XYZ file of C-alpha atoms in Angstrom:
79
model
C -19.612 -16.301 4.809
C -15.816 -16.007 4.728
C -13.836 -14.137 7.404
C -10.078 -13.660 7.593
C -7.869 -12.803 10.549
C -4.719 -10.904 9.518
C -1.444 -10.913 11.491
C 0.618 -7.694 11.518
C 2.747 -5.417 13.635
C 0.518 -3.123 15.667
C 0.742 -0.850 18.688
C 4.328 -1.736 19.584
C 3.950 -5.496 19.152
C 2.121 -8.026 17.025
C -1.648 -8.401 16.747
C -4.383 -9.929 14.667
C -7.096 -7.973 12.896
C -10.587 -8.835 11.710
C -11.864 -6.079 9.440
C -10.928 -2.815 11.140
C -10.805 -4.285 14.658
C -7.436 -5.154 16.219
C -6.715 -7.550 19.044
C -4.580 -6.571 21.982
C -0.869 -6.483 21.110
C 1.263 -9.571 21.719
C 5.033 -9.504 22.325
C 5.876 -11.842 19.437
C 4.622 -12.767 16.002
C 4.191 -16.402 17.085
C 2.022 -15.478 20.073
C -0.217 -13.270 17.892
C -0.490 -16.052 15.314
C -1.425 -18.592 18.001
C -4.082 -16.229 19.398
C -5.541 -15.666 15.922
C -5.712 -19.413 15.313
C -7.467 -19.852 18.656
C -9.995 -17.118 17.782
C -10.567 -18.742 14.372
C -11.170 -22.126 16.002
C -13.773 -20.595 18.321
C -15.636 -19.310 15.252
C -16.237 -22.931 14.259
C -18.014 -23.903 17.487
C -21.738 -24.153 16.891
C -24.388 -23.148 19.349
C -28.126 -23.119 19.716
C -30.592 -21.356 17.474
C -31.396 -17.896 18.814
C -33.209 -14.636 18.215
C -30.863 -11.650 17.981
C -31.585 -7.926 18.088
C -29.200 -5.412 16.541
C -29.148 -1.773 15.527
C -28.137 -0.866 11.975
C -26.075 2.204 11.072
C -29.268 4.150 10.294
C -30.441 3.719 13.892
C -33.187 1.170 13.188
C -33.515 -1.974 15.311
C -33.862 -5.393 13.700
C -34.680 -8.879 14.974
C -33.407 -12.027 13.248
C -33.489 -15.745 13.841
C -30.043 -17.319 13.573
C -29.129 -20.974 13.346
C -26.537 -22.143 15.857
C -24.855 -24.360 13.273
C -24.455 -21.552 10.715
C -20.699 -20.950 11.024
C -18.432 -18.841 8.785
C -15.461 -20.144 6.862
C -12.439 -18.808 8.700
C -8.812 -18.413 7.714
C -5.734 -16.805 9.253
C -3.588 -14.826 6.826
C 0.024 -14.385 7.869
C 1.790 -12.107 5.387
């Protein structure tokens, strides 16, 4: 899986975005970029195997087994 954090002006400052979700605003581009890089680094930290429950958009509940070492490929796009 590939995920990308995007840096952009947002809400009176600078922020990073993953999909349609924005971070809190930062006062400078550099501080938003540093925060995005920190968030991306945290995505690479593995954990333990686990069972997760989640609700899909149709309202049904699902249970899955996830491997703690299954980490996405992450990049930070600064355009």
